[in-house]
Short mmCIF file of C-alpha atoms and ligand atoms in Angstrom, two decimals:
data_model
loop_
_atom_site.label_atom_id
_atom_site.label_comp_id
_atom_site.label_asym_id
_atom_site.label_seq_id
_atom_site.Cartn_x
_atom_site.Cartn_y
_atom_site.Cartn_z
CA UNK A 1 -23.09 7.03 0.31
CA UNK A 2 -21.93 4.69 -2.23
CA UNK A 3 -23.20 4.95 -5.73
CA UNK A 4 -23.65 1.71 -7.35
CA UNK A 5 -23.36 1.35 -11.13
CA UNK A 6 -24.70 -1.19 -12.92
CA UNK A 7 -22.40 -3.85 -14.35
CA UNK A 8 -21.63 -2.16 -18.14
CA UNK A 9 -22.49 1.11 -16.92
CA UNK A 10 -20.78 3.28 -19.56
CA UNK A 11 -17.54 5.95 -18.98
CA UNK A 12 -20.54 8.47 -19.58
CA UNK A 13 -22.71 7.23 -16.92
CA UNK A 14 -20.33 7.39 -14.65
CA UNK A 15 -19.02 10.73 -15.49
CA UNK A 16 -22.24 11.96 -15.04
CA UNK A 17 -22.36 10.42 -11.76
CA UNK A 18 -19.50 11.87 -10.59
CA UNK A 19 -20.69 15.90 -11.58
CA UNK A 20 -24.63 15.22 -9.63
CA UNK A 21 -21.95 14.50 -6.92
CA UNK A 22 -20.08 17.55 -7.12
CA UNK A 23 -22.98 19.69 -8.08
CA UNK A 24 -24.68 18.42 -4.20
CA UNK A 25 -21.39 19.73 -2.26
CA UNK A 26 -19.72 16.35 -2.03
CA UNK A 27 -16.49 14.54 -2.91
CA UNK A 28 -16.27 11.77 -5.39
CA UNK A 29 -14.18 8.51 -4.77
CA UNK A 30 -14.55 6.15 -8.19
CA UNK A 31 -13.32 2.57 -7.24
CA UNK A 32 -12.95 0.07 -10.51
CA UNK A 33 -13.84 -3.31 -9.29
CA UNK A 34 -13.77 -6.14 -11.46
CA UNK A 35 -17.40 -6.64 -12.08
CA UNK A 36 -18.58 -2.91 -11.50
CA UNK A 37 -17.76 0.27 -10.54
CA UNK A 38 -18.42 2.03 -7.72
CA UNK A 39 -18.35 5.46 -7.17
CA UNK A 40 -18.23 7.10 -3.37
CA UNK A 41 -19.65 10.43 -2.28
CA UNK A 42 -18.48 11.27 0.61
CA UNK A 43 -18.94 14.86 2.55
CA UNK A 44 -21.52 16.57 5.12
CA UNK A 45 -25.34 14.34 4.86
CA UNK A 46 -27.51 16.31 2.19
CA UNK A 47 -30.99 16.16 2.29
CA UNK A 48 -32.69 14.43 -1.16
CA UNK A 49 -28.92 13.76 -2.39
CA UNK A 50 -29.48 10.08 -2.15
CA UNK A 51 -32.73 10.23 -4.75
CA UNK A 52 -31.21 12.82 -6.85
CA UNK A 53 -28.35 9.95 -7.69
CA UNK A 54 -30.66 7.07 -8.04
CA UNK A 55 -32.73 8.80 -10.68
CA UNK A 56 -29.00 8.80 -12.81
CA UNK A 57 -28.60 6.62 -15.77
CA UNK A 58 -26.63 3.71 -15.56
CA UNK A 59 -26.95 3.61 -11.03
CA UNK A 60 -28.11 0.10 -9.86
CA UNK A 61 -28.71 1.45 -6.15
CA UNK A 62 -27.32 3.77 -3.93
CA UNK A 63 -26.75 2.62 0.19
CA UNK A 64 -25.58 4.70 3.09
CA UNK A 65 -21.84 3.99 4.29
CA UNK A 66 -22.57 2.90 7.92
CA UNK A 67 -18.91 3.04 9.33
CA UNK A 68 -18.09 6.72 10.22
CA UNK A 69 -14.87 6.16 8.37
CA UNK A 70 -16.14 5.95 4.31
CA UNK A 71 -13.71 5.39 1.57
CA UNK A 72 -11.57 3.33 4.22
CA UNK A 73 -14.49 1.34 4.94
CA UNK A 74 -14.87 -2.46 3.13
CA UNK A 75 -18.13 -1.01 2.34
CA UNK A 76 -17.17 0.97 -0.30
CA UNK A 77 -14.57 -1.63 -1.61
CA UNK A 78 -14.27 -5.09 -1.23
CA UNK A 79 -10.87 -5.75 -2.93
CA UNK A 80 -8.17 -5.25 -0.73
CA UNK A 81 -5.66 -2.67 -1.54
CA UNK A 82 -2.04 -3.57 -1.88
CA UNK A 83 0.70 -0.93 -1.42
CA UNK A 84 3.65 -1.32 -3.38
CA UNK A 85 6.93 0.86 -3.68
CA UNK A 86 10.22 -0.60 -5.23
CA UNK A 87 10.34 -4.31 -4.35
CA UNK A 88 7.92 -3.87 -1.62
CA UNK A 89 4.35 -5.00 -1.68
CA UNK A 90 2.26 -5.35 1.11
CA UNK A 91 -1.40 -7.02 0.88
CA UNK A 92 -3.00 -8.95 -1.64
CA UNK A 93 -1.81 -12.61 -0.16
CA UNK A 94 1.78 -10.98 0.28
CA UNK A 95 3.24 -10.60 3.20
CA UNK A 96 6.08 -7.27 2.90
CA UNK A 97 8.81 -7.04 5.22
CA UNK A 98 10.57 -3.61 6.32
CA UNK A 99 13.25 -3.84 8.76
CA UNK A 100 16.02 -1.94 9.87
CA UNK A 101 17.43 0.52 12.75
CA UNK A 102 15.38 2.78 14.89
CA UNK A 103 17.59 5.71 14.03
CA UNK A 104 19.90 6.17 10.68
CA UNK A 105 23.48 6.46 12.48
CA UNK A 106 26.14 6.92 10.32
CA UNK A 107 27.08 5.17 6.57
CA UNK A 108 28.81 2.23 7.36
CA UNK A 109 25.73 1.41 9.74
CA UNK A 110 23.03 2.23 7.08
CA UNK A 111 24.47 0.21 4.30
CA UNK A 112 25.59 -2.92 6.77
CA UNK A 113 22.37 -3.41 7.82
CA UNK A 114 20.45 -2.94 4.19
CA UNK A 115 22.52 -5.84 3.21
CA UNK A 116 21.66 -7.66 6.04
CA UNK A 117 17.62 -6.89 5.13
CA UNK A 118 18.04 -8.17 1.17
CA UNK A 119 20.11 -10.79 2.35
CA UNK A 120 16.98 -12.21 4.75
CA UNK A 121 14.80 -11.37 2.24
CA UNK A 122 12.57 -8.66 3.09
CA UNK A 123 11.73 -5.93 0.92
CA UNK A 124 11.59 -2.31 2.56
CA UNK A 125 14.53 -0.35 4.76
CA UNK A 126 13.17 1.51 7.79
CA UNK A 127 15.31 4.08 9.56
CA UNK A 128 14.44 7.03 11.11
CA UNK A 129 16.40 10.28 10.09
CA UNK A 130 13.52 12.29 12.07
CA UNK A 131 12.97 11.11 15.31
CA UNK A 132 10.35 11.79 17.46
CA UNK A 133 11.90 11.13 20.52
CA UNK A 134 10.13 11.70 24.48
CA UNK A 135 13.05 13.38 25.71
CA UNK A 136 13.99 16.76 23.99
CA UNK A 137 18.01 15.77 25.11
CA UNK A 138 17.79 12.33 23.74
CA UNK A 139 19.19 11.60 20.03
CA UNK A 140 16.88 13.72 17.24
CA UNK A 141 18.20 11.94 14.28
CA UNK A 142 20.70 12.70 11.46
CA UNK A 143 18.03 14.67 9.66
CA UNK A 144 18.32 15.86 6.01
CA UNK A 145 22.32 13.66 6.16
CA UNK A 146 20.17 10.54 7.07
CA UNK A 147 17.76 10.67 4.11
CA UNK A 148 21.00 10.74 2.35
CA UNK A 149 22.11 7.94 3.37
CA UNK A 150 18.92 6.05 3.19
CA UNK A 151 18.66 6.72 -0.51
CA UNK A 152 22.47 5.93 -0.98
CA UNK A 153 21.03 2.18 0.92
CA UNK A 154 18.29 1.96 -1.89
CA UNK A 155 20.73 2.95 -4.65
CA UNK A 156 22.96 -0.49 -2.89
CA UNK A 157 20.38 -2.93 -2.62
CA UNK A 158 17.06 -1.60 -4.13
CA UNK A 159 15.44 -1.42 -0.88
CA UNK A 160 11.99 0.91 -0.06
CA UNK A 161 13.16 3.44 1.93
CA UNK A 162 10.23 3.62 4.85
CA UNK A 163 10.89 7.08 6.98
CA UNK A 164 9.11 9.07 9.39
CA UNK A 165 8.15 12.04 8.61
CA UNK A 166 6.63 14.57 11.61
CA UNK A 167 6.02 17.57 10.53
CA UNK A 168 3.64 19.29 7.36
CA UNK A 169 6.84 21.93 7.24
CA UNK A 170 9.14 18.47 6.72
CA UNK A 171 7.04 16.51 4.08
CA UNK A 172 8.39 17.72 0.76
CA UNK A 173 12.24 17.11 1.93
CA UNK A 174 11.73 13.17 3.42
CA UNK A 175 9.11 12.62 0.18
CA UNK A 176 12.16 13.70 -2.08
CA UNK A 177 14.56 10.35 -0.74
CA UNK A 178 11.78 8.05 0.74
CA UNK A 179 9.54 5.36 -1.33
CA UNK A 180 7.06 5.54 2.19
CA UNK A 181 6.42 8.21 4.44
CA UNK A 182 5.83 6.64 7.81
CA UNK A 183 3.36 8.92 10.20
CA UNK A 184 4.19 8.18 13.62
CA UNK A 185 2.26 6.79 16.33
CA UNK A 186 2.59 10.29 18.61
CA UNK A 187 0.93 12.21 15.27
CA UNK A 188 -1.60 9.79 14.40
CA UNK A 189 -3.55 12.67 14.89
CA UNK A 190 -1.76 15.53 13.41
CA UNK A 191 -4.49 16.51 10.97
CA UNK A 192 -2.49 18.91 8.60
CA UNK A 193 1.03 16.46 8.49
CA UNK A 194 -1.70 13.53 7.68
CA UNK A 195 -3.29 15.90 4.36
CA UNK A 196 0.45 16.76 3.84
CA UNK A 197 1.71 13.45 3.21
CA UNK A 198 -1.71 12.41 1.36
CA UNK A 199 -0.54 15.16 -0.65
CA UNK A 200 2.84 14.52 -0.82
CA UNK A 201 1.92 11.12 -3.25
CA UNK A 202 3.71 8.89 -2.12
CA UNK A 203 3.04 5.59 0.12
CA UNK A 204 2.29 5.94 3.31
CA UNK A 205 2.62 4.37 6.82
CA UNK A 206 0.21 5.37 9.58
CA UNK A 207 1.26 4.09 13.08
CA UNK A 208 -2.07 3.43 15.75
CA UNK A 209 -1.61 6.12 17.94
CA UNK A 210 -0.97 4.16 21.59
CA UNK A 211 -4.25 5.77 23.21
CA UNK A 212 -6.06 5.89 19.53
CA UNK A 213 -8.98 3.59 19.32
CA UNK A 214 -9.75 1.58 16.14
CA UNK A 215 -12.68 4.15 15.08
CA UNK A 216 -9.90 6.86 15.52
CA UNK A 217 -6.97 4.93 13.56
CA UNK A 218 -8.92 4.07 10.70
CA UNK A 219 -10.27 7.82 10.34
CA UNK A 220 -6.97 8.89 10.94
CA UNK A 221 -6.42 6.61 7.87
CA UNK A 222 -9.02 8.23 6.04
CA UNK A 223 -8.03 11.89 6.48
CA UNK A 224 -4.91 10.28 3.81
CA UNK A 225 -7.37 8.81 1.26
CA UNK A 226 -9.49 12.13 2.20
CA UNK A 227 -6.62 13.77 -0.43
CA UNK A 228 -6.83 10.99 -3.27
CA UNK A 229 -3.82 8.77 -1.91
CA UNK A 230 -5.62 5.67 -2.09
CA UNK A 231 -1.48 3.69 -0.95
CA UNK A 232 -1.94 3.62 3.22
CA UNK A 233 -0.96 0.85 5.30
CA UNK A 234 -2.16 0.75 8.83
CA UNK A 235 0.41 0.22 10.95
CA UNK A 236 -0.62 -1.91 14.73
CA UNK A 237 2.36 -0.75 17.12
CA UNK A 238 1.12 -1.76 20.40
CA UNK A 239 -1.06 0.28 22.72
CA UNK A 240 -1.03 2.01 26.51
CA UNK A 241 -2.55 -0.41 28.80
CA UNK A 242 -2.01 -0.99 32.85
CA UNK A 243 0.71 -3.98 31.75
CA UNK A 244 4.11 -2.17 32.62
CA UNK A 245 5.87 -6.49 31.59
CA UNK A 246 6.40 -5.03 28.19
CA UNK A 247 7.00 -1.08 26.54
CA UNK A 248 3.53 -1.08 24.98
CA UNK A 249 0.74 -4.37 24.65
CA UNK A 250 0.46 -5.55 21.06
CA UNK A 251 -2.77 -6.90 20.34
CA UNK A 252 -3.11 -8.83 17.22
CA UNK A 253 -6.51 -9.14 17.12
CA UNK A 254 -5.78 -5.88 15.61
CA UNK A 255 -5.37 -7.27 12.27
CA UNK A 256 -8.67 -9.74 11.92
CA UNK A 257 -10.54 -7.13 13.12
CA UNK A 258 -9.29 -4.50 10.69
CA UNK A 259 -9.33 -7.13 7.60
CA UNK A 260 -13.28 -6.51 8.36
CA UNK A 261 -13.59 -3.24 8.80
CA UNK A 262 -10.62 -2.22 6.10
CA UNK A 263 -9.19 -3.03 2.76
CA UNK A 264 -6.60 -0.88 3.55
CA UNK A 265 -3.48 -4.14 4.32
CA UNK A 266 -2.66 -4.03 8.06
CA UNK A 267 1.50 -3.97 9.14
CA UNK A 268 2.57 -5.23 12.72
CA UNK A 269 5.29 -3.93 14.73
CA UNK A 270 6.56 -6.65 17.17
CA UNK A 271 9.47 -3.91 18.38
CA UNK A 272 7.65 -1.20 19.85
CA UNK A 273 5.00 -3.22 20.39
CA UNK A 274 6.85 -5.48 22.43
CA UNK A 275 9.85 -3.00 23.79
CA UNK A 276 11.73 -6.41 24.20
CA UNK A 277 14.04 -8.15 21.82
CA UNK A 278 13.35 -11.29 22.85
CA UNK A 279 9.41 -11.13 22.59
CA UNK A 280 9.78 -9.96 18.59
CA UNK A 281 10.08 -12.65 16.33
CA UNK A 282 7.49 -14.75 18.58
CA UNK A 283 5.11 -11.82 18.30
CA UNK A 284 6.44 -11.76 14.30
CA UNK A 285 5.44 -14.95 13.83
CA UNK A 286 2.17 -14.86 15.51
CA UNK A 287 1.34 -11.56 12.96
CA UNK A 288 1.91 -13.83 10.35
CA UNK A 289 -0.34 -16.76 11.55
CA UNK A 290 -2.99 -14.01 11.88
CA UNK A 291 -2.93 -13.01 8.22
CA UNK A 292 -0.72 -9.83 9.29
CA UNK A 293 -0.37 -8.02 5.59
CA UNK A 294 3.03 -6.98 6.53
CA UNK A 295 5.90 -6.66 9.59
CA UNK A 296 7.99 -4.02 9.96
CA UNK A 297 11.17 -4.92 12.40
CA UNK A 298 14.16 -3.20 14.23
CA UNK A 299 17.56 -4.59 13.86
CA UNK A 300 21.22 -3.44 14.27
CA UNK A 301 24.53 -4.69 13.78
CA UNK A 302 25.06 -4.02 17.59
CA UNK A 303 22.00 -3.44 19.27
CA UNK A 304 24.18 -2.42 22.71
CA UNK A 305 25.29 0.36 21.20
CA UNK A 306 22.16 1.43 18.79
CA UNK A 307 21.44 5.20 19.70
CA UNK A 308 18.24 4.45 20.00
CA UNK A 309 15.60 1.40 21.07
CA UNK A 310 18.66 -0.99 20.99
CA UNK A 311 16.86 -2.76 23.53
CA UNK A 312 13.98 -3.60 20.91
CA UNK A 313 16.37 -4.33 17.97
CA UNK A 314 17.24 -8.29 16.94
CA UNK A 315 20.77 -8.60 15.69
CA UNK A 316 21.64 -9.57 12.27
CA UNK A 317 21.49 -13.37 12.98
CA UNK A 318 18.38 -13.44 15.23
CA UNK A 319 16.53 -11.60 12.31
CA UNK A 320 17.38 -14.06 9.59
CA UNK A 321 15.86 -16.93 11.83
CA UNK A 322 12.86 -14.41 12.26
CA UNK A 323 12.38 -14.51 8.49
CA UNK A 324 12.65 -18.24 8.29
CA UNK A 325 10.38 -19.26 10.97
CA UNK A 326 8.08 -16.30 9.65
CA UNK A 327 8.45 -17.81 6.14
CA UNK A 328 7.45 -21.58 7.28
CA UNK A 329 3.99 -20.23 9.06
CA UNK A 330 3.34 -17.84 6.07
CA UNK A 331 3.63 -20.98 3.57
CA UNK A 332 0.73 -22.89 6.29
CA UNK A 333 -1.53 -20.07 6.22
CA UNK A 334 -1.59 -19.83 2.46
CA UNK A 335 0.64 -16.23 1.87
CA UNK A 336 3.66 -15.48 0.11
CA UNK A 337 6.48 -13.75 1.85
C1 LIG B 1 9.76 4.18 15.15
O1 LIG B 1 9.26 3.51 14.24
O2 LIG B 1 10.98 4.22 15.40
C2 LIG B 1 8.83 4.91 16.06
C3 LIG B 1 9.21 6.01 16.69
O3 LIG B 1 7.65 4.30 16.17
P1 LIG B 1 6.28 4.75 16.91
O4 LIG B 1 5.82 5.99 16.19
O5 LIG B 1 5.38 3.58 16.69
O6 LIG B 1 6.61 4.99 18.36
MN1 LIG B 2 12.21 2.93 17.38
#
């Protein structure tokens, strides 16, 4: 339910608001908008809860949450929600750009390409140091050595350090060097790492799982704000279909359809989404005509010798014309990149 307070409802009101809440077995969500405030009880349906909150002082009217997802839903708040962390914001009209390598490699890799990523001008470093990779023999990442290096990036450029993080066990070490804690698309649905990282404070950024359906994402999504961490992006990756042209299909509908159902900003992926560095910056550039609230991109130096998705990675060169043709749609459709 949300619980509507009138405009100039006082601190006290909504205070009270907030303990009836509580005192029925439910969770309280308050959300500051700038006319009123809004305050969202979310939890198991209790019988006569809805008229015990009406009859509080200062509550205009109180209205089911139809979507099954509730403090995600645009229900319960209209303004969108912009995620910020160093120089990076994503949402709001403003369009945040992470890009960097699949895996963290080695230090002269890390920082080479973090000056490539200012340079263009986007404002968040990805790199995984924990990979989640299908093969158990393929490349797991630097671990613990690559959040080092990650952080020694930031310290070089002032970067956000976006990293994925897989495990509950894992989420205290990555939150200590990243700015964003980046939930993979294979745990979408990893209940306890999703708490964790709610937990953990800091940014996060939830991958669509590639089977997970838009119902499923967004209350994968809410298991995160579940905790209080009200800074999730969603992240559109691609998904499974019967298409074997490219690694995964990327549908960008994706991100209208969320900016109705969400406030939460929506991120595209044209690399995985694609598998195919030549399909990226077109699919980059159609995110942003869409509205896309952010892009997150892999690059190397050398992509034929990345240790991982090299195949999916632009070079230097072919992401700065990326930015610039992203830039020139982004100024036509009214957002600031
Ligand atoms: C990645 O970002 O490198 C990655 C593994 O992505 P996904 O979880 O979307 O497959
Ligand atoms: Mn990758």
């Amino acid at each position: 339910m949300i619980v509507v307070m009138k405009a100039g409802a006082s601190q006290q009101q909504i205070d009270h608001v907030i303990e009836r809440i509580e005192q029925l077995g439910l969770r309280s969500h308050v959300i500051v908008g700038t006319e009123r405030t809004v305050v969202a009880a979310v939890g198991e349906k209790r019988d006569g809860a809805k008229q015990a909150l009406e009859t509080a002082a200062g509550v205009e009217q109180v209205v089911p949450i139809l979507a099954p997802y509730k403090i995600a839903s645009i229900e319960v708040k209209k303004e969108r929600t912009i995620v910020e962390a160093q120089r990076l914001k994503v949402g709001g009209g403003h369009i945040g750009v992470i890009a960097g390598p699949c895996s963290v490699e080695s230090r002269e890799q890390i920082l080479e390409v973090a000056h490539v990523v200012k340079a263009a001008g986007a404002e968040g470093l990805r790199g995984g140091a924990f990979k989640p990779r299908t093969s158990p023999y393929s490349f797991q990442g630097l671990k613990e050595k690559g959040l080092e290096l990650l952080a020694e990036a930031r310290a070089a450029t002032g970067l956000a350090v976006v990293t994925e993080v897989m495990a509950p066990e894992q989420v205290k070490l990555v939150a200590r060097y990243a700015d964003v804690l980046q939930v993979g698309a294979r745990n979408m649905q990893n209940y306890p790492l999703l708490e964790a990282v709610g937990e953990a404070g800091r940014p996060v950024l939830l991958k669509r799982g590639a089977s997970a359906t838009m119902d499923e994402f967004l209350l994968a999504a809410e298991y995160i704000l579940n905790t209080g961490n009200t800074q999730v992006m969603l992240c559109e990756r691609g998904i499974r279909t019967f298409e074997d042209h490219t690694r995964y299909t990327l549908p960008l509908a994706s991100v209208p359809y969320l900016h109705q159902k969400t406030h939460l900003p929506v991120v595209i992926d044209p690399s995985h989404g694609t598998g195919k560095a030549s399909l990226v910056a077109p699919m980059a550039v159609a995110a942003v005509a869409v509205k896309a609230d952010g892009l997150i991109v892999e690059i190397h130096p050398d992509p034929e010798k990345a240790w991982s998705d090299g195949y999916q990675s632009l070079t230097p060169a072919a992401f700065q014309q990326m930015m610039a043709e992203c830039c020139r749609v982004a100024e036509a459709v009214g957002l600031k990149m």
